[in-house]
Every structure is written in structure tokens, then in C-alpha cells.
């Protein structure tokens, strides 16, 4: 399951940021996950405790924000949610669009005590 | 007043690895070393295919192999018998290699004299697809017993690969594996992928794969800068 290796990478990056900024305790990590990224939030949450076990982040909470999948229609320029509209432009019905958001996997911020 | 402080990070998790991988690719290109990242499920036939491929190519190319699939050195010993230079990477149970680990592995192997380095990545179809190793090209093996529906279950792996070897075609008659259906499913995900059916056991299809490798190595060495 790749969520485990990915969340271990997140923990490593957050630890490095904490050390860089002389932070000894992190209260929470806020992740942004795109609606159509290959990461499944529920799996990320399940793997998280194992990833931070016996690290400085052991007591750190994980907060996940979902980023909606939006696209820009190549024909009529409409911006729409591609999940809600099932992959086609709600105005002109074509499937030619450019993805704007939805594949993110970002450490948005950390909250420190 | 809150005693909490928010530190804005905005760091894309894969970006650091992607940057390292791009840099490694540029370095390898400048040194004229072609790195092939070979991925598959455990037991699909990576080591067997490598052995055959090296034996066919070793008079033309100087080849090195990095073994990351399993922590014991059985695969490394098998490869060493071909005469290729080989190193066993100890992944400590990690389910993938990233660009940093790949770079360390190359340094450990010593690549100055080599034309072609093949990385036998950790056996799974999920994690290695997420992490760019810095390889010149990506190859994967899908073996007949695994089933022709794997592209539906692990799309990302099929999307990031440049060549797909469908291995163990010597046992096609025993399994209900539809090669044409499998090809169609893969091409739908990745129209540019090269698909070669092989049997690492009988050697069928290996010369075609070797031709692909030779052509790619030639192209890689041909143009010295990106
Ligand atoms: N029938 C058949 N068996 C194969 C073929 N290639 C590999 N095998 C067998 O599959 C098993 C796993 O092969 P190996 O190369 O170690 O796979 P790896 O784990 O991906 O490196 C071994 O028992 C091989 O003998 C093939 O083309 N046909
Ligand atoms: Mg092997
Ligand atoms: Zn439209």
C-alpha cells in the first residue's frame, strides 16, 4: 500500500522543516489532497500513526483538506467540477478540458505549540 | 490569544524527489549513462529477464545492475554470474526507491565505465510508480499468471512506463489471459508505450527487447544535452 510510504515521506519532510525552524513540538500537520490524486485520504489517515510512531511527531495530529477537481473547458472556457459533471463540460458537453486543480498532494501548513 | 502558531509550508510532497530525479537524469545524460528502472510484482520474472537480456547485450554494452527487490543477495548472485557489475541495495523494507537512494546506489556501484545500468526495483506495482528514480526510461513486467486486468487495477504504473514486457507467454495456454485485450487496456492508458510479449524461460521476445534497449541507449548517448 503506497499510502504508507508516502506518509512516511511526509513525516520526514515535516521533521526536517521542524528542525530547520527550531521547533520541538508540532501540534498538527495540514495536508491538502486533490480529489483525483492517487492518494486515498482514509488510507492516509490509517497509515499515519504507524508512520509517526516513535518519532518527534508521535503526538502530532493530522488534518486533511480535500481540494476539488476543477477544469477549464477548452471550447467555452467554463470552469467546472469534473467529478460532479462526470468528466464533461456542463455547458457544451465536450470532454476537452484542461485540469486546473485536483491532483494536489501538498503539506499546506504545520501548527506549532 | 491562541498559543498556537501556524507555519505556512505549501510544499508539494513529491516535488523534492521530482527535482532530485530531474537533476540525476541530467547528470546521467551528461555522463552518457542510460538508467533503466525495471518494475513488476514479486515473481513476475525481473531477475530471469535481466539475466537473459544481459547475456545477449554484454558483448555490445557495459552493463551494471542495482538489485533492490529483496534484501537478501540471491538475485545479486544470480546476476553476477552473467559477468555484469552488480550491487545489492539494502532498502530496509521500504516499498520503493526514491531518487536519493538511486543516486547513492549508483555511487556504490561505480558507473564511470558503464553504458547501461538497470535497477531491479522493489517488487510491487504501486509505490515505485509514485517515486521518480531519475531513470532515463521506465520498464515494467506483467506476467501471464497475474491476469490481464492488472492495467485496470494499477493504472499509474502503466502510465509512467515506456515499455511493457508481457512475460511467461510460454504458459499462456494454461491461464485465461487475453493478450490483445490486455494490450488494448494498456494502450488506452498510455498510447506511447511499447509492448513486447516475452518468455524469459524460452527466450522468446528477448531479442526484440534487447533491440529496444540498444536503440534507447544509442539515442541517450547521441544527444549530450537536454
Ligand atoms: N514459465 C515461466 N516461468 C518464468 C518465466 N520467467 C520467470 N519465471 C519463473 O518465475 C519465478 C520468478 O522469477 P524471477 O525472475 O525471480 O522474478 P522476480 O521476482 O520478478 O525477479 C521463477 O521461478 C522463474 O523461474 C517465464 O517466462 N516463464
Ligand atoms: Mg528478482
Ligand atoms: Zn464547454
XYZ file of C-alpha atoms in Angstrom, chain A residues 1-6 8-10 12-13 17 21 23 27 31-32 38-39 105-113, chain B residues 3-17 94-96 98 101 124 126-128 130-131 156 159:
56
model
C 0.000 0.000 0.000
C 1.683 3.168 -1.161
C -0.067 5.464 1.279
C 2.307 4.215 3.973
C 5.492 5.030 2.083
C 4.045 8.366 1.050
C 6.463 8.345 5.834
C 7.874 10.783 3.273
C 5.507 13.490 4.561
C 10.297 13.075 7.058
C 9.714 16.394 5.311
C 11.080 21.626 8.443
C 12.875 26.167 12.329
C 10.537 23.610 16.523
C 0.573 20.202 17.206
C -2.294 18.199 4.211
C -4.096 19.162 1.028
C -3.826 8.835 -6.364
C -3.915 9.220 -2.586
C -0.607 16.385 -2.576
C 0.732 19.253 -0.506
C 1.912 19.909 3.021
C -0.093 23.110 3.453
C 0.984 24.147 6.921
C 2.039 22.948 10.311
C 0.612 24.226 13.550
C 3.089 24.505 16.385
C 2.579 24.934 20.085
C -0.873 29.817 21.912
C -0.658 28.085 18.543
C 1.300 29.369 15.620
C 0.636 28.413 12.033
C 3.648 27.895 9.823
C 2.738 28.066 6.171
C 4.641 25.416 4.207
C 2.933 24.882 0.802
C 5.347 22.102 -0.066
C 4.269 19.601 -2.698
C 5.308 16.275 -1.216
C 6.658 14.768 -4.440
C 8.343 17.932 -5.646
C 11.572 17.435 -3.710
C 12.000 13.947 -5.125
C 10.997 0.225 2.075
C 8.457 -0.398 -0.654
C 10.100 1.824 -3.275
C 13.489 7.361 -4.479
C 18.567 6.233 -2.801
C 5.217 -4.025 -6.273
C 2.057 0.764 -6.551
C 4.777 2.596 -4.637
C 7.552 2.563 -7.275
C 4.828 7.263 -7.344
C 8.544 7.933 -6.982
C -0.421 4.723 -12.781
C 1.023 5.262 -17.469
